JSON list of C-alpha atoms and ligand atoms in Angstrom, two decimals:
[
{"chain": "V", "resi": 14, "resn": "MET", "atom": "CA", "xyz": [-6.43, -27.59, -1.25]},
{"chain": "V", "resi": 15, "resn": "ASN", "atom": "CA", "xyz": [-9.02, -25.49, 0.60]},
{"chain": "V", "resi": 16, "resn": "PHE", "atom": "CA", "xyz": [-10.86, -23.53, -2.08]},
{"chain": "V", "resi": 17, "resn": "PRO", "atom": "CA", "xyz": [-12.20, -20.45, -0.23]},
{"chain": "V", "resi": 18, "resn": "GLN", "atom": "CA", "xyz": [-15.90, -19.99, 0.52]},
{"chain": "V", "resi": 19, "resn": "ALA", "atom": "CA", "xyz": [-15.65, -16.23, 0.01]},
{"chain": "V", "resi": 20, "resn": "PHE", "atom": "CA", "xyz": [-13.32, -14.41, -2.38]},
{"chain": "V", "resi": 21, "resn": "PRO", "atom": "CA", "xyz": [-10.11, -13.71, -0.40]},
{"chain": "V", "resi": 22, "resn": "VAL", "atom": "CA", "xyz": [-9.53, -9.95, -0.45]},
{"chain": "V", "resi": 23, "resn": "LEU", "atom": "CA", "xyz": [-5.87, -9.27, 0.44]},
{"chain": "V", "resi": 24, "resn": "ALA", "atom": "CA", "xyz": [-4.40, -6.09, 1.90]},
{"chain": "V", "resi": 25, "resn": "THR", "atom": "CA", "xyz": [-0.72, -5.05, 1.94]},
{"chain": "V", "resi": 26, "resn": "GLN", "atom": "CA", "xyz": [1.07, -1.90, 3.01]},
{"chain": "V", "resi": 27, "resn": "ARG", "atom": "CA", "xyz": [0.14, 0.00, -0.17]},
{"chain": "V", "resi": 28, "resn": "LEU", "atom": "CA", "xyz": [-2.38, -2.25, -1.93]},
{"chain": "V", "resi": 29, "resn": "VAL", "atom": "CA", "xyz": [-5.76, -3.92, -1.79]},
{"chain": "V", "resi": 30, "resn": "LEU", "atom": "CA", "xyz": [-6.20, -7.01, -3.96]},
{"chain": "V", "resi": 31, "resn": "ARG", "atom": "CA", "xyz": [-9.86, -7.63, -4.69]},
{"chain": "V", "resi": 32, "resn": "ASP", "atom": "CA", "xyz": [-12.05, -9.63, -7.06]},
{"chain": "V", "resi": 33, "resn": "VAL", "atom": "CA", "xyz": [-12.02, -8.36, -10.66]},
{"chain": "V", "resi": 34, "resn": "ASP", "atom": "CA", "xyz": [-15.31, -6.73, -11.66]},
{"chain": "V", "resi": 35, "resn": "ASP", "atom": "CA", "xyz": [-16.89, -4.45, -14.25]},
{"chain": "V", "resi": 36, "resn": "ARG", "atom": "CA", "xyz": [-15.03, -1.40, -12.87]},
{"chain": "V", "resi": 37, "resn": "ASP", "atom": "CA", "xyz": [-11.84, -2.92, -14.28]},
{"chain": "V", "resi": 38, "resn": "VAL", "atom": "CA", "xyz": [-12.65, -2.92, -17.99]},
{"chain": "V", "resi": 39, "resn": "GLU", "atom": "CA", "xyz": [-10.70, 0.28, -18.79]},
{"chain": "V", "resi": 40, "resn": "ALA", "atom": "CA", "xyz": [-7.68, -0.75, -16.70]},
{"chain": "V", "resi": 41, "resn": "ILE", "atom": "CA", "xyz": [-7.58, -4.20, -18.26]},
{"chain": "V", "resi": 42, "resn": "PHE", "atom": "CA", "xyz": [-7.89, -2.71, -21.72]},
{"chain": "V", "resi": 43, "resn": "GLU", "atom": "CA", "xyz": [-5.04, -0.30, -20.94]},
{"chain": "V", "resi": 44, "resn": "MET", "atom": "CA", "xyz": [-2.70, -3.12, -19.94]},
{"chain": "V", "resi": 45, "resn": "GLU", "atom": "CA", "xyz": [-3.78, -5.81, -22.35]},
{"chain": "V", "resi": 46, "resn": "SER", "atom": "CA", "xyz": [-3.89, -3.59, -25.44]},
{"chain": "V", "resi": 47, "resn": "ASP", "atom": "CA", "xyz": [-0.31, -2.39, -24.86]},
{"chain": "V", "resi": 48, "resn": "PRO", "atom": "CA", "xyz": [2.02, -4.30, -27.21]},
{"chain": "V", "resi": 49, "resn": "VAL", "atom": "CA", "xyz": [4.97, -3.69, -24.86]},
{"chain": "V", "resi": 50, "resn": "ALA", "atom": "CA", "xyz": [3.19, -5.06, -21.77]},
{"chain": "V", "resi": 51, "resn": "MET", "atom": "CA", "xyz": [1.83, -7.96, -23.85]},
{"chain": "V", "resi": 52, "resn": "ARG", "atom": "CA", "xyz": [5.13, -8.76, -25.55]},
{"chain": "V", "resi": 53, "resn": "TYR", "atom": "CA", "xyz": [5.50, -12.12, -23.78]},
{"chain": "V", "resi": 54, "resn": "TRP", "atom": "CA", "xyz": [1.84, -12.85, -23.00]},
{"chain": "V", "resi": 55, "resn": "SER", "atom": "CA", "xyz": [0.13, -16.02, -24.21]},
{"chain": "V", "resi": 56, "resn": "ARG", "atom": "CA", "xyz": [-2.07, -14.13, -26.67]},
{"chain": "V", "resi": 57, "resn": "PRO", "atom": "CA", "xyz": [-1.84, -11.03, -28.85]},
{"chain": "V", "resi": 58, "resn": "PRO", "atom": "CA", "xyz": [-2.67, -7.54, -27.51]},
{"chain": "V", "resi": 59, "resn": "MET", "atom": "CA", "xyz": [-6.34, -6.60, -27.43]},
{"chain": "V", "resi": 60, "resn": "ARG", "atom": "CA", "xyz": [-7.44, -4.32, -30.23]},
{"chain": "V", "resi": 61, "resn": "ASP", "atom": "CA", "xyz": [-10.94, -3.41, -29.15]},
{"chain": "V", "resi": 62, "resn": "ARG", "atom": "CA", "xyz": [-12.46, -2.49, -25.79]},
{"chain": "V", "resi": 63, "resn": "SER", "atom": "CA", "xyz": [-15.07, -5.22, -26.30]},
{"chain": "V", "resi": 64, "resn": "GLU", "atom": "CA", "xyz": [-12.29, -7.78, -25.73]},
{"chain": "V", "resi": 65, "resn": "ALA", "atom": "CA", "xyz": [-11.71, -6.29, -22.28]},
{"chain": "V", "resi": 66, "resn": "VAL", "atom": "CA", "xyz": [-15.45, -6.45, -21.55]},
{"chain": "V", "resi": 67, "resn": "ALA", "atom": "CA", "xyz": [-15.40, -10.14, -22.51]},
{"chain": "V", "resi": 68, "resn": "ALA", "atom": "CA", "xyz": [-12.24, -10.78, -20.47]},
{"chain": "V", "resi": 69, "resn": "VAL", "atom": "CA", "xyz": [-13.84, -9.25, -17.37]},
{"chain": "V", "resi": 70, "resn": "ALA", "atom": "CA", "xyz": [-17.00, -11.32, -17.92]},
{"chain": "V", "resi": 71, "resn": "ARG", "atom": "CA", "xyz": [-14.84, -14.48, -18.09]},
{"chain": "V", "resi": 72, "resn": "ALA", "atom": "CA", "xyz": [-12.81, -13.45, -15.05]},
{"chain": "V", "resi": 73, "resn": "ARG", "atom": "CA", "xyz": [-16.01, -12.94, -13.04]},
{"chain": "V", "resi": 74, "resn": "GLN", "atom": "CA", "xyz": [-16.79, -16.63, -13.55]},
{"chain": "V", "resi": 75, "resn": "PHE", "atom": "CA", "xyz": [-13.42, -17.85, -12.23]},
{"chain": "V", "resi": 76, "resn": "PHE", "atom": "CA", "xyz": [-14.32, -17.76, -8.54]},
{"chain": "V", "resi": 77, "resn": "PRO", "atom": "CA", "xyz": [-17.90, -19.14, -8.78]},
{"chain": "V", "resi": 78, "resn": "SER", "atom": "CA", "xyz": [-16.71, -21.95, -11.07]},
{"chain": "V", "resi": 79, "resn": "ARG", "atom": "CA", "xyz": [-13.67, -22.62, -8.82]},
{"chain": "V", "resi": 80, "resn": "SER", "atom": "CA", "xyz": [-11.45, -22.57, -11.89]},
{"chain": "V", "resi": 81, "resn": "ALA", "atom": "CA", "xyz": [-9.16, -19.70, -10.82]},
{"chain": "V", "resi": 82, "resn": "LEU", "atom": "CA", "xyz": [-8.72, -16.73, -8.52]},
{"chain": "V", "resi": 83, "resn": "ARG", "atom": "CA", "xyz": [-7.96, -13.40, -10.19]},
{"chain": "V", "resi": 84, "resn": "TRP", "atom": "CA", "xyz": [-7.19, -10.38, -8.04]},
{"chain": "V", "resi": 85, "resn": "ALA", "atom": "CA", "xyz": [-7.36, -6.81, -9.33]},
{"chain": "V", "resi": 86, "resn": "ILE", "atom": "CA", "xyz": [-4.39, -4.92, -7.83]},
{"chain": "V", "resi": 87, "resn": "THR", "atom": "CA", "xyz": [-5.51, -1.53, -6.52]},
{"chain": "V", "resi": 88, "resn": "LEU", "atom": "CA", "xyz": [-3.95, 1.17, -4.36]},
{"chain": "V", "resi": 89, "resn": "ARG", "atom": "CA", "xyz": [-5.41, 1.51, -0.87]},
{"chain": "V", "resi": 90, "resn": "ASP", "atom": "CA", "xyz": [-6.82, 4.96, -1.65]},
{"chain": "V", "resi": 91, "resn": "ASP", "atom": "CA", "xyz": [-7.69, 4.46, -5.34]},
{"chain": "V", "resi": 92, "resn": "ASP", "atom": "CA", "xyz": [-9.90, 1.67, -6.61]},
{"chain": "V", "resi": 93, "resn": "ARG", "atom": "CA", "xyz": [-8.58, 1.74, -10.17]},
{"chain": "V", "resi": 94, "resn": "ALA", "atom": "CA", "xyz": [-6.75, -1.48, -11.05]},
{"chain": "V", "resi": 95, "resn": "LEU", "atom": "CA", "xyz": [-3.01, -1.27, -11.76]},
{"chain": "V", "resi": 96, "resn": "GLY", "atom": "CA", "xyz": [-2.98, -4.84, -13.07]},
{"chain": "V", "resi": 97, "resn": "HIS", "atom": "CA", "xyz": [-3.89, -8.30, -11.89]},
{"chain": "V", "resi": 98, "resn": "VAL", "atom": "CA", "xyz": [-2.58, -11.52, -10.36]},
{"chain": "V", "resi": 99, "resn": "SER", "atom": "CA", "xyz": [-4.11, -14.96, -10.85]},
{"chain": "V", "resi": 100, "resn": "LEU", "atom": "CA", "xyz": [-3.88, -18.42, -9.45]},
{"chain": "V", "resi": 101, "resn": "PHE", "atom": "CA", "xyz": [-5.18, -20.88, -12.02]},
{"chain": "V", "resi": 102, "resn": "GLY", "atom": "CA", "xyz": [-4.66, -24.42, -13.29]},
{"chain": "V", "resi": 103, "resn": "PHE", "atom": "CA", "xyz": [-5.55, -25.82, -9.88]},
{"chain": "V", "resi": 104, "resn": "VAL", "atom": "CA", "xyz": [-4.83, -29.52, -9.50]},
{"chain": "V", "resi": 105, "resn": "GLU", "atom": "CA", "xyz": [-6.61, -29.87, -6.19]},
{"chain": "V", "resi": 106, "resn": "ALA", "atom": "CA", "xyz": [-5.54, -33.46, -5.46]},
{"chain": "V", "resi": 107, "resn": "SER", "atom": "CA", "xyz": [-1.89, -32.46, -5.87]},
{"chain": "V", "resi": 108, "resn": "ASN", "atom": "CA", "xyz": [-2.26, -29.10, -4.11]},
{"chain": "V", "resi": 109, "resn": "ARG", "atom": "CA", "xyz": [-0.71, -27.12, -6.93]},
{"chain": "V", "resi": 110, "resn": "ALA", "atom": "CA", "xyz": [-1.58, -24.15, -9.09]},
{"chain": "V", "resi": 111, "resn": "GLU", "atom": "CA", "xyz": [-0.05, -21.75, -11.60]},
{"chain": "V", "resi": 112, "resn": "LEU", "atom": "CA", "xyz": [0.68, -18.10, -10.99]},
{"chain": "V", "resi": 113, "resn": "GLY", "atom": "CA", "xyz": [0.07, -15.38, -13.60]},
{"chain": "V", "resi": 114, "resn": "TYR", "atom": "CA", "xyz": [0.44, -11.60, -13.29]},
{"chain": "V", "resi": 115, "resn": "GLY", "atom": "CA", "xyz": [0.75, -8.29, -15.13]},
{"chain": "V", "resi": 116, "resn": "LEU", "atom": "CA", "xyz": [0.78, -4.54, -14.49]},
{"chain": "V", "resi": 117, "resn": "ALA", "atom": "CA", "xyz": [0.00, -1.67, -16.84]},
{"chain": "V", "resi": 118, "resn": "ARG", "atom": "CA", "xyz": [3.32, -0.24, -18.00]},
{"chain": "V", "resi": 119, "resn": "ARG", "atom": "CA", "xyz": [3.10, 3.07, -16.13]},
{"chain": "V", "resi": 120, "resn": "HIS", "atom": "CA", "xyz": [3.06, 1.10, -12.85]},
{"chain": "V", "resi": 121, "resn": "TRP", "atom": "CA", "xyz": [6.26, -0.86, -13.46]},
{"chain": "V", "resi": 122, "resn": "GLY", "atom": "CA", "xyz": [9.39, -0.30, -11.39]},
{"chain": "V", "resi": 123, "resn": "GLN", "atom": "CA", "xyz": [7.66, 0.63, -8.11]},
{"chain": "V", "resi": 124, "resn": "GLY", "atom": "CA", "xyz": [7.55, -2.75, -6.43]},
{"chain": "V", "resi": 125, "resn": "TYR", "atom": "CA", "xyz": [3.77, -3.09, -6.69]},
{"chain": "V", "resi": 126, "resn": "MET", "atom": "CA", "xyz": [3.90, -6.53, -8.24]},
{"chain": "V", "resi": 127, "resn": "HIS", "atom": "CA", "xyz": [6.34, -7.84, -5.69]},
{"chain": "V", "resi": 128, "resn": "GLU", "atom": "CA", "xyz": [4.10, -6.59, -2.89]},
{"chain": "V", "resi": 129, "resn": "ALA", "atom": "CA", "xyz": [1.04, -8.16, -4.52]},
{"chain": "V", "resi": 130, "resn": "LEU", "atom": "CA", "xyz": [2.78, -11.46, -5.23]},
{"chain": "V", "resi": 131, "resn": "VAL", "atom": "CA", "xyz": [4.00, -11.82, -1.64]},
{"chain": "V", "resi": 132, "resn": "ALA", "atom": "CA", "xyz": [0.37, -11.49, -0.48]},
{"chain": "V", "resi": 133, "resn": "VAL", "atom": "CA", "xyz": [-0.91, -13.98, -3.07]},
{"chain": "V", "resi": 134, "resn": "VAL", "atom": "CA", "xyz": [1.82, -16.53, -2.33]},
{"chain": "V", "resi": 135, "resn": "ASP", "atom": "CA", "xyz": [1.14, -16.16, 1.42]},
{"chain": "V", "resi": 136, "resn": "CYS", "atom": "CA", "xyz": [-2.54, -16.85, 0.72]},
{"chain": "V", "resi": 137, "resn": "ALA", "atom": "CA", "xyz": [-1.74, -19.77, -1.60]},
{"chain": "V", "resi": 138, "resn": "PHE", "atom": "CA", "xyz": [0.49, -21.56, 0.92]},
{"chain": "V", "resi": 139, "resn": "GLY", "atom": "CA", "xyz": [-1.55, -20.40, 3.92]},
{"chain": "V", "resi": 140, "resn": "ASP", "atom": "CA", "xyz": [-5.34, -20.37, 3.71]},
{"chain": "V", "resi": 141, "resn": "LEU", "atom": "CA", "xyz": [-5.53, -22.21, 0.37]},
{"chain": "V", "resi": 142, "resn": "GLY", "atom": "CA", "xyz": [-3.26, -25.01, 1.58]},
{"chain": "V", "resi": 143, "resn": "LEU", "atom": "CA", "xyz": [-1.33, -25.36, -1.69]},
{"chain": "V", "resi": 144, "resn": "ARG", "atom": "CA", "xyz": [2.06, -27.05, -1.66]},
{"chain": "V", "resi": 145, "resn": "ARG", "atom": "CA", "xyz": [3.47, -26.01, -5.03]},
{"chain": "V", "resi": 146, "resn": "LEU", "atom": "CA", "xyz": [3.19, -23.02, -7.36]},
{"chain": "V", "resi": 147, "resn": "GLU", "atom": "CA", "xyz": [4.38, -22.89, -10.94]},
{"chain": "V", "resi": 148, "resn": "ALA", "atom": "CA", "xyz": [5.12, -20.01, -13.28]},
{"chain": "V", "resi": 149, "resn": "ASP", "atom": "CA", "xyz": [5.54, -20.39, -17.02]},
{"chain": "V", "resi": 150, "resn": "VAL", "atom": "CA", "xyz": [7.70, -17.48, -18.21]},
{"chain": "V", "resi": 151, "resn": "ASP", "atom": "CA", "xyz": [9.07, -16.58, -21.62]},
{"chain": "V", "resi": 152, "resn": "PRO", "atom": "CA", "xyz": [12.85, -16.92, -21.11]},
{"chain": "V", "resi": 153, "resn": "ARG", "atom": "CA", "xyz": [13.30, -13.44, -22.68]},
{"chain": "V", "resi": 154, "resn": "ASN", "atom": "CA", "xyz": [10.93, -11.84, -20.15]},
{"chain": "V", "resi": 155, "resn": "LEU", "atom": "CA", "xyz": [13.61, -10.68, -17.73]},
{"chain": "V", "resi": 156, "resn": "ALA", "atom": "CA", "xyz": [11.34, -8.46, -15.59]},
{"chain": "V", "resi": 157, "resn": "SER", "atom": "CA", "xyz": [9.05, -11.42, -14.99]},
{"chain": "V", "resi": 158, "resn": "ILE", "atom": "CA", "xyz": [11.96, -13.75, -14.22]},
{"chain": "V", "resi": 159, "resn": "ARG", "atom": "CA", "xyz": [13.23, -11.20, -11.69]},
{"chain": "V", "resi": 160, "resn": "ALA", "atom": "CA", "xyz": [9.74, -11.07, -10.16]},
{"chain": "V", "resi": 161, "resn": "VAL", "atom": "CA", "xyz": [9.54, -14.83, -9.56]},
{"chain": "V", "resi": 162, "resn": "GLU", "atom": "CA", "xyz": [13.18, -15.24, -8.54]},
{"chain": "V", "resi": 163, "resn": "ARG", "atom": "CA", "xyz": [12.74, -12.46, -5.97]},
{"chain": "V", "resi": 164, "resn": "LEU", "atom": "CA", "xyz": [10.07, -14.69, -4.38]},
{"chain": "V", "resi": 165, "resn": "GLY", "atom": "CA", "xyz": [12.39, -17.69, -4.32]},
{"chain": "V", "resi": 166, "resn": "PHE", "atom": "CA", "xyz": [11.02, -19.56, -7.34]},
{"chain": "V", "resi": 167, "resn": "ARG", "atom": "CA", "xyz": [13.59, -21.89, -8.87]},
{"chain": "V", "resi": 168, "resn": "ARG", "atom": "CA", "xyz": [14.04, -22.45, -12.59]},
{"chain": "V", "resi": 169, "resn": "GLU", "atom": "CA", "xyz": [13.11, -26.10, -13.03]},
{"chain": "V", "resi": 170, "resn": "GLY", "atom": "CA", "xyz": [12.81, -26.66, -16.72]},
{"chain": "V", "resi": 171, "resn": "TRP", "atom": "CA", "xyz": [12.90, -25.39, -20.25]},
{"chain": "V", "resi": 172, "resn": "LEU", "atom": "CA", "xyz": [10.02, -26.37, -22.52]},
{"chain": "V", "resi": 173, "resn": "ARG", "atom": "CA", "xyz": [10.83, -25.83, -26.17]},
{"chain": "V", "resi": 174, "resn": "GLU", "atom": "CA", "xyz": [8.43, -24.15, -28.59]},
{"chain": "V", "resi": 175, "resn": "ARG", "atom": "CA", "xyz": [5.59, -24.36, -26.09]},
{"chain": "V", "resi": 176, "resn": "TRP", "atom": "CA", "xyz": [3.64, -21.33, -27.32]},
{"chain": "V", "resi": 177, "resn": "GLN", "atom": "CA", "xyz": [2.55, -19.92, -30.63]},
{"chain": "V", "resi": 178, "resn": "VAL", "atom": "CA", "xyz": [1.11, -16.42, -30.60]},
{"chain": "V", "resi": 179, "resn": "GLY", "atom": "CA", "xyz": [0.34, -15.31, -34.14]},
{"chain": "V", "resi": 180, "resn": "GLU", "atom": "CA", "xyz": [3.41, -16.23, -36.16]},
{"chain": "V", "resi": 181, "resn": "GLU", "atom": "CA", "xyz": [5.75, -16.21, -33.18]},
{"chain": "V", "resi": 182, "resn": "ILE", "atom": "CA", "xyz": [6.77, -19.46, -31.53]},
{"chain": "V", "resi": 183, "resn": "SER", "atom": "CA", "xyz": [8.38, -19.26, -28.10]},
{"chain": "V", "resi": 184, "resn": "ASP", "atom": "CA", "xyz": [9.88, -21.44, -25.40]},
{"chain": "V", "resi": 185, "resn": "SER", "atom": "CA", "xyz": [8.83, -21.55, -21.74]},
{"chain": "V", "resi": 186, "resn": "ALA", "atom": "CA", "xyz": [11.05, -21.39, -18.69]},
{"chain": "V", "resi": 187, "resn": "LEU", "atom": "CA", "xyz": [9.18, -23.27, -15.98]},
{"chain": "V", "resi": 188, "resn": "PHE", "atom": "CA", "xyz": [9.64, -21.99, -12.42]},
{"chain": "V", "resi": 189, "resn": "GLY", "atom": "CA", "xyz": [8.50, -23.71, -9.22]},
{"chain": "V", "resi": 190, "resn": "LEU", "atom": "CA", "xyz": [8.09, -22.67, -5.60]},
{"chain": "V", "resi": 191, "resn": "LEU", "atom": "CA", "xyz": [7.24, -25.04, -2.75]},
{"chain": "V", "resi": 192, "resn": "ALA", "atom": "CA", "xyz": [5.45, -24.18, 0.48]},
{"chain": "V", "resi": 193, "resn": "ARG", "atom": "CA", "xyz": [8.53, -25.33, 2.38]},
{"chain": "V", "resi": 194, "resn": "ASP", "atom": "CA", "xyz": [10.79, -23.01, 0.31]},
{"chain": "V", "resi": 195, "resn": "TRP", "atom": "CA", "xyz": [8.44, -20.15, 1.24]},
{"chain": "V", "resi": 196, "resn": "ALA", "atom": "CA", "xyz": [8.40, -21.09, 4.93]},
{"chain": "V", "resi": 197, "resn": "ALA", "atom": "CA", "xyz": [12.21, -21.20, 4.97]},
{"chain": "V", "resi": 198, "resn": "ARG", "atom": "CA", "xyz": [12.63, -17.86, 3.19]},
{"chain": "V", "resi": 199, "resn": "GLU", "atom": "CA", "xyz": [14.17, -14.95, 5.07]},
{"chain": "V", "resi": 200, "resn": "ARG", "atom": "CA", "xyz": [11.73, -12.04, 5.25]},
{"chain": "Z", "resi": 320, "resn": "LIG", "atom": "C1", "xyz": [6.37, -8.72, -14.81]},
{"chain": "Z", "resi": 320, "resn": "LIG", "atom": "C2", "xyz": [6.04, -7.33, -14.30]},
{"chain": "Z", "resi": 320, "resn": "LIG", "atom": "C3", "xyz": [4.77, -7.35, -13.50]},
{"chain": "Z", "resi": 320, "resn": "LIG", "atom": "C4", "xyz": [7.20, -6.86, -13.41]},
{"chain": "Z", "resi": 320, "resn": "LIG", "atom": "O1", "xyz": [6.94, -5.51, -13.02]},
{"chain": "Z", "resi": 320, "resn": "LIG", "atom": "P1", "xyz": [7.97, -4.73, -12.10]},
{"chain": "Z", "resi": 320, "resn": "LIG", "atom": "O2", "xyz": [7.44, -3.38, -11.90]},
{"chain": "Z", "resi": 320, "resn": "LIG", "atom": "O3", "xyz": [9.36, -4.90, -12.65]},
{"chain": "Z", "resi": 320, "resn": "LIG", "atom": "O4", "xyz": [7.90, -5.59, -10.79]},
{"chain": "Z", "resi": 320, "resn": "LIG", "atom": "P2", "xyz": [7.67, -5.11, -9.31]},
{"chain": "Z", "resi": 320, "resn": "LIG", "atom": "O5", "xyz": [6.37, -4.41, -9.18]},
{"chain": "Z", "resi": 320, "resn": "LIG", "atom": "O6", "xyz": [7.92, -6.27, -8.41]},
{"chain": "Z", "resi": 320, "resn": "LIG", "atom": "O7", "xyz": [8.78, -4.02, -9.11]},
{"chain": "Z", "resi": 320, "resn": "LIG", "atom": "C5", "xyz": [10.12, -4.41, -8.99]},
{"chain": "Z", "resi": 320, "resn": "LIG", "atom": "C6", "xyz": [10.97, -3.30, -9.53]},
{"chain": "Z", "resi": 320, "resn": "LIG", "atom": "O8", "xyz": [10.61, -2.08, -8.89]},
{"chain": "Z", "resi": 320, "resn": "LIG", "atom": "C7", "xyz": [11.74, -1.53, -8.20]},
{"chain": "Z", "resi": 320, "resn": "LIG", "atom": "N1", "xyz": [11.21, -0.89, -6.99]},
{"chain": "Z", "resi": 320, "resn": "LIG", "atom": "C8", "xyz": [11.01, 0.42, -6.85]},
{"chain": "Z", "resi": 320, "resn": "LIG", "atom": "N2", "xyz": [10.45, 0.68, -5.66]},
{"chain": "Z", "resi": 320, "resn": "LIG", "atom": "C9", "xyz": [10.28, -0.50, -5.03]},
{"chain": "Z", "resi": 320, "resn": "LIG", "atom": "C10", "xyz": [9.75, -0.88, -3.78]},
{"chain": "Z", "resi": 320, "resn": "LIG", "atom": "N3", "xyz": [9.26, 0.01, -2.91]},
{"chain": "Z", "resi": 320, "resn": "LIG", "atom": "N4", "xyz": [9.71, -2.20, -3.47]},
{"chain": "Z", "resi": 320, "resn": "LIG", "atom": "C11", "xyz": [10.19, -3.12, -4.33]},
{"chain": "Z", "resi": 320, "resn": "LIG", "atom": "N5", "xyz": [10.70, -2.82, -5.57]},
{"chain": "Z", "resi": 320, "resn": "LIG", "atom": "C12", "xyz": [10.74, -1.51, -5.90]},
{"chain": "Z", "resi": 320, "resn": "LIG", "atom": "C13", "xyz": [12.66, -2.70, -7.98]},
{"chain": "Z", "resi": 320, "resn": "LIG", "atom": "O9", "xyz": [14.00, -2.29, -7.86]},
{"chain": "Z", "resi": 320, "resn": "LIG", "atom": "C14", "xyz": [12.42, -3.52, -9.22]},
{"chain": "Z", "resi": 320, "resn": "LIG", "atom": "O10", "xyz": [13.15, -3.06, -10.32]},
{"chain": "Z", "resi": 320, "resn": "LIG", "atom": "P3", "xyz": [14.30, -3.97, -10.98]},
{"chain": "Z", "resi": 320, "resn": "LIG", "atom": "O11", "xyz": [13.66, -5.27, -11.37]},
{"chain": "Z", "resi": 320, "resn": "LIG", "atom": "O12", "xyz": [14.76, -3.15, -12.13]},
{"chain": "Z", "resi": 320, "resn": "LIG", "atom": "O13", "xyz": [15.30, -4.16, -9.89]},
{"chain": "Z", "resi": 320, "resn": "LIG", "atom": "C15", "xyz": [5.90, -6.32, -15.47]},
{"chain": "Z", "resi": 320, "resn": "LIG", "atom": "O14", "xyz": [7.09, -6.28, -16.20]},
{"chain": "Z", "resi": 320, "resn": "LIG", "atom": "C16", "xyz": [4.73, -6.64, -16.38]},
{"chain": "Z", "resi": 320, "resn": "LIG", "atom": "O15", "xyz": [3.58, -6.39, -16.06]},
{"chain": "Z", "resi": 320, "resn": "LIG", "atom": "N6", "xyz": [5.04, -7.18, -17.57]},
{"chain": "Z", "resi": 320, "resn": "LIG", "atom": "C17", "xyz": [4.03, -7.44, -18.58]},
{"chain": "Z", "resi": 320, "resn": "LIG", "atom": "C18", "xyz": [3.17, -8.63, -18.24]},
{"chain": "Z", "resi": 320, "resn": "LIG", "atom": "C19", "xyz": [4.01, -9.89, -18.10]},
{"chain": "Z", "resi": 320, "resn": "LIG", "atom": "O16", "xyz": [4.93, -10.13, -18.88]},
{"chain": "Z", "resi": 320, "resn": "LIG", "atom": "N7", "xyz": [3.66, -10.71, -17.10]},
{"chain": "Z", "resi": 320, "resn": "LIG", "atom": "C20", "xyz": [4.36, -11.93, -16.80]},
{"chain": "Z", "resi": 320, "resn": "LIG", "atom": "C21", "xyz": [3.94, -13.03, -17.67]},
{"chain": "Z", "resi": 320, "resn": "LIG", "atom": "S1", "xyz": [4.83, -14.51, -17.22]}
]
């Protein structure tokens, strides 16, 4: 894997994906305090804005510590984040990483995540030199399953009772995408 020297800002037809920073606290709080958007997330919804401040502070360490890349998804003419996409869980020797993503609810259904994910996957298999991406999705999270399947991810496994969030225990559907699947995909 080629971990980038500078944070890779990505541009698409409608979007700019940039490093998360302090401007994003309100947007992250909007998305991550919404019980509907957080229904299948790996932790409960935020209750206090201070949790979003702490989340942004943690996210700002991802790139310098080479532990993850988290992009704020913004419109080309509006810097306010709609949501975010991350590559994390890098196993550099095996050239693989995990993909995570979310949008605030009012931005669903407009294709923004698909557009953002295409750019991130292109970057992952291009400049970053990864060979395999994984996504761990709650099997009930149909919008998320549609999002990864639209990219060509294949369902590779079912991990039982993998998560506990509060009192709720849930399974994981594990999805995988290879660089060669991506190269062979019809655009
Ligand atoms: C997962 C999530 C990002 C999917 O959002 P989404 O808006 O459905 O996904 P996209 O941005 O790719 O948009 C695709 C939808 O927009 C529609 N659409 C509208 N205009 C479009 C356009 N110009 N281009 C593409 N799709 C468009 C598509 O038809 C599609 O709807 P469909 O799935 O009903 O067919 C969203 O549900 C979410 O944030 N959930 C909460 C967080 C979460 O669960 N994350 C995943 C954890 S594993």
